[in-house]
GROMACS .gro file of C-alpha atoms in nm:
model
  192
    1SER     CA    1  -2.115   0.390  -0.747
    2PRO     CA    2  -1.890   0.238  -0.961
    3VAL     CA    3  -1.534   0.279  -0.747
    4ARG     CA    4  -1.638   0.200  -0.399
    5ALA     CA    5  -1.352  -0.017  -0.311
    6ILE     CA    6  -1.018   0.043  -0.450
    7SER     CA    7  -0.715  -0.167  -0.444
    8VAL     CA    8  -0.420  -0.063  -0.566
    9GLY     CA    9  -0.227  -0.333  -0.492
   10THR     CA   10  -0.239  -0.662  -0.675
   11GLN     CA   11  -0.583  -0.780  -0.592
   12LEU     CA   12  -0.917  -0.665  -0.384
   13PRO     CA   13  -0.808  -0.779   0.005
   14ARG     CA   14  -1.081  -0.996   0.190
   15ALA     CA   15  -1.141  -0.700   0.429
   16LEU     CA   16  -1.310  -0.534   0.134
   17LYS     CA   17  -1.529  -0.818  -0.005
   18GLY     CA   18  -1.926  -0.749   0.097
   19SER     CA   19  -2.206  -0.725  -0.051
   20ARG     CA   20  -2.141  -0.394  -0.209
   21GLY     CA   21  -1.955  -0.411  -0.538
   22GLY     CA   22  -1.570  -0.276  -0.549
   23VAL     CA   23  -1.336  -0.298  -0.829
   24ALA     CA   24  -0.981  -0.380  -0.813
   25VAL     CA   25  -0.750  -0.145  -0.978
   26ASN     CA   26  -0.344  -0.227  -1.001
   27ASN     CA   27  -0.256   0.108  -1.203
   28LEU     CA   28  -0.509   0.372  -1.341
   29GLN     CA   29  -0.316   0.406  -1.638
   30GLN     CA   30  -0.316   0.064  -1.731
   31PHE     CA   31  -0.739  -0.001  -1.618
   32GLN     CA   32  -0.888  -0.048  -1.989
   33VAL     CA   33  -1.030  -0.318  -2.184
   34GLY     CA   34  -0.812  -0.280  -2.523
   35ASN     CA   35  -0.911  -0.104  -2.832
   36ARG     CA   36  -1.231   0.058  -2.883
   37ASP     CA   37  -1.402  -0.252  -3.076
   38THR     CA   38  -1.283  -0.533  -2.832
   39ALA     CA   39  -1.412  -0.315  -2.518
   40SER     CA   40  -1.775  -0.265  -2.754
   41ILE     CA   41  -1.781  -0.620  -2.821
   42LEU     CA   42  -1.715  -0.729  -2.436
   43GLU     CA   43  -1.972  -0.488  -2.325
   44ARG     CA   44  -2.204  -0.611  -2.527
   45MET     CA   45  -2.174  -0.952  -2.453
   46TYR     CA   46  -2.211  -0.926  -2.078
   47ALA     CA   47  -2.476  -0.691  -2.126
   48THR     CA   48  -2.666  -0.979  -2.289
   49THR     CA   49  -2.571  -1.291  -2.102
   50ALA     CA   50  -2.831  -1.473  -1.886
   51ASP     CA   51  -2.639  -1.513  -1.584
   52VAL     CA   52  -2.746  -1.203  -1.360
   53ARG     CA   53  -2.457  -1.176  -1.150
   54LEU     CA   54  -2.213  -1.161  -1.409
   55SER     CA   55  -2.413  -0.887  -1.600
   56VAL     CA   56  -2.398  -0.649  -1.337
   57ALA     CA   57  -2.066  -0.716  -1.262
   58GLY     CA   58  -1.975  -0.638  -1.640
   59LYS     CA   59  -2.167  -0.343  -1.611
   60ARG     CA   60  -1.990  -0.205  -1.308
   61THR     CA   61  -1.632  -0.313  -1.502
   62PHE     CA   62  -1.727  -0.110  -1.777
   63GLU     CA   63  -1.882   0.215  -1.588
   64ALA     CA   64  -1.544   0.205  -1.392
   65VAL     CA   65  -1.313   0.128  -1.683
   66LYS     CA   66  -1.532   0.449  -1.858
   67MET     CA   67  -1.467   0.670  -1.567
   68ILE     CA   68  -1.153   0.635  -1.477
   69GLU     CA   69  -1.065   0.712  -1.888
   70SER     CA   70  -1.222   0.980  -1.808
   71ILE     CA   71  -1.013   1.073  -1.479
   72ASN     CA   72  -0.668   0.980  -1.668
   73ARG     CA   73  -0.784   1.231  -1.954
   74ARG     CA   74  -0.707   1.531  -1.702
   75PRO     CA   75  -0.347   1.604  -1.588
   76TYR     CA   76  -0.302   1.511  -1.213
   77THR     CA   77  -0.071   1.757  -1.007
   78PRO     CA   78  -0.007   1.646  -0.620
   79ALA     CA   79  -0.104   1.984  -0.455
   80ASN     CA   80   0.061   2.173  -0.197
   81GLY     CA   81   0.424   2.052  -0.341
   82ALA     CA   82   0.333   1.690  -0.207
   83GLN     CA   83   0.614   1.432  -0.362
   84TYR     CA   84   0.501   1.089  -0.368
   85VAL     CA   85   0.775   0.835  -0.341
   86GLY     CA   86   0.812   0.447  -0.455
   87ASN     CA   87   0.527   0.242  -0.528
   88PHE     CA   88   0.349   0.289  -0.180
   89GLY     CA   89   0.393   0.630  -0.284
   90ARG     CA   90   0.179   0.563  -0.662
   91GLY     CA   91  -0.075   0.359  -0.481
   92LEU     CA   92  -0.134   0.657  -0.198
   93GLN     CA   93  -0.129   0.906  -0.484
   94GLN     CA   94  -0.382   0.688  -0.726
   95ALA     CA   95  -0.632   0.678  -0.442
   96ALA     CA   96  -0.576   1.061  -0.351
   97ARG     CA   97  -0.641   1.104  -0.769
   98LEU     CA   98  -0.962   0.913  -0.717
   99ILE     CA   99  -1.091   1.076  -0.417
  100LYS     CA  100  -1.011   1.411  -0.564
  101ALA     CA  101  -1.197   1.359  -0.889
  102ASP     CA  102  -1.555   1.259  -0.643
  103ALA     CA  103  -1.497   0.857  -0.801
  104GLY     CA  104  -1.707   0.746  -0.520
  105VAL     CA  105  -1.447   0.612  -0.353
  106GLU     CA  106  -1.519   0.480   0.004
  107VAL     CA  107  -1.227   0.251   0.082
  108ALA     CA  108  -0.881   0.267  -0.069
  109PHE     CA  109  -0.597  -0.003  -0.029
  110ALA     CA  110  -0.201   0.058  -0.072
  111ASP     CA  111   0.093  -0.224   0.026
  112ILE     CA  112   0.425  -0.179   0.103
  113GLY     CA  113   0.631  -0.495   0.126
  114GLY     CA  114   0.981  -0.524   0.224
  115TRP     CA  115   0.911  -0.574   0.606
  116ASP     CA  116   1.067  -0.900   0.652
  117HIS     CA  117   1.398  -0.854   0.818
  118HIS     CA  118   1.549  -1.189   0.934
  119SER     CA  119   1.874  -1.009   0.890
  120ASN     CA  120   2.050  -0.698   0.857
  121GLU     CA  121   1.755  -0.508   0.961
  122SER     CA  122   1.911  -0.158   1.003
  123GLY     CA  123   2.002  -0.175   0.653
  124GLN     CA  124   1.659  -0.254   0.466
  125LEU     CA  125   1.420  -0.101   0.722
  126ASN     CA  126   1.530   0.269   0.725
  127ASN     CA  127   1.504   0.272   0.311
  128VAL     CA  128   1.128   0.100   0.378
  129LEU     CA  129   1.015   0.364   0.658
  130ARG     CA  130   1.124   0.620   0.447
  131GLU     CA  131   0.949   0.504   0.164
  132PHE     CA  132   0.632   0.448   0.401
  133GLY     CA  133   0.689   0.792   0.608
  134THR     CA  134   0.759   1.013   0.264
  135SER     CA  135   0.450   0.858   0.097
  136LEU     CA  136   0.239   0.923   0.411
  137ALA     CA  137   0.354   1.282   0.458
  138ALA     CA  138   0.265   1.369   0.105
  139PHE     CA  139  -0.087   1.185   0.049
  140VAL     CA  140  -0.190   1.437   0.395
  141ARG     CA  141  -0.030   1.720   0.217
  142ASP     CA  142  -0.172   1.627  -0.077
  143MET     CA  143  -0.522   1.583   0.046
  144GLY     CA  144  -0.495   1.927   0.256
  145ASP     CA  145  -0.828   2.014   0.386
  146ARG     CA  146  -1.025   1.672   0.284
  147MET     CA  147  -0.816   1.513   0.501
  148GLU     CA  148  -1.094   1.580   0.712
  149ASP     CA  149  -1.314   1.311   0.571
  150ILE     CA  150  -1.048   1.088   0.522
  151VAL     CA  151  -0.918   0.794   0.809
  152LEU     CA  152  -0.640   0.615   0.724
  153VAL     CA  153  -0.527   0.332   0.894
  154THR     CA  154  -0.196   0.134   0.860
  155MET     CA  155  -0.106  -0.194   0.985
  156SER     CA  156   0.028  -0.546   0.902
  157GLU     CA  157  -0.026  -0.884   0.889
  158PHE     CA  158   0.222  -0.988   1.146
  159GLY     CA  159   0.440  -0.866   1.401
  160ARG     CA  160   0.778  -0.870   1.463
  161THR     CA  161   0.950  -0.985   1.811
  162VAL     CA  162   1.077  -0.654   2.013
  163LYS     CA  163   1.447  -0.872   2.078
  164GLU     CA  164   1.701  -0.904   1.782
  165ASN     CA  165   1.821  -1.220   1.696
  166GLY     CA  166   2.160  -1.332   1.614
  167ASN     CA  167   2.208  -1.203   1.262
  168THR     CA  168   2.111  -0.836   1.351
  169GLY     CA  169   1.740  -0.879   1.244
  170ARG     CA  170   1.393  -0.978   1.406
  171ASP     CA  171   1.166  -1.275   1.415
  172HIS     CA  172   0.775  -1.346   1.355
  173GLY     CA  173   0.616  -1.194   1.698
  174GLN     CA  174   0.268  -1.132   1.847
  175VAL     CA  175   0.289  -0.751   1.841
  176ASP     CA  176   0.212  -0.526   1.555
  177VAL     CA  177   0.201  -0.139   1.524
  178MET     CA  178  -0.117   0.019   1.339
  179PHE     CA  179  -0.129   0.449   1.301
  180VAL     CA  180  -0.469   0.565   1.225
  181LEU     CA  181  -0.485   0.976   1.110
  182GLY     CA  182  -0.693   1.218   0.971
  183GLY     CA  183  -1.081   1.249   1.069
  184ARG     CA  184  -1.197   1.302   1.362
  185VAL     CA  185  -0.848   1.134   1.510
  186ARG     CA  186  -0.748   1.282   1.812
  187GLY     CA  187  -0.381   1.153   1.831
  188GLY     CA  188  -0.076   1.148   2.097
  189ASN     CA  189  -0.166   0.846   2.251
  190ILE     CA  190  -0.029   0.543   2.263
  191TYR     CA  191  -0.307   0.236   2.288
  192GLY     CA  192  -0.183  -0.143   2.381
   0.00000   0.00000   0.00000
């Protein structure tokens, strides 16, 4: 399918690279090629290139553009009163929208920044955690029974120290937290 992997961050993460195709989409509303004439010219150009890999990549991209344009024509209202907040929430909402449209999503990626608190951690952390928690809750609520077929994993690329530094913050450390929910996950356990 054209939308096997979707990245709603800035780029397709290395973890999603491989032999199967993936499409990086930062914003569903902006995923387009321009006007119809430009799109038609570019699509013909990619279809007639002698480079097979370029031709296949072009074909997949234009298939994804057409599918997402079709999805964008239908209004979307999150289910069960779910309310997404902030950029992370918008990323999760876009993933939810593609999943519900049966776009063939196998892996999705959304990111949230603002975790690097070397000072004044309590003043900054509350806002990031609020957006993080509210967005995850909205996604689960929006997906409803579909969460049985979804596994959501949260992780970070670096950990933090347990001990607070002299600036009421935390420095880079070697410990991290991951949350896993949905699917056949049976919670209530801490591993580490």
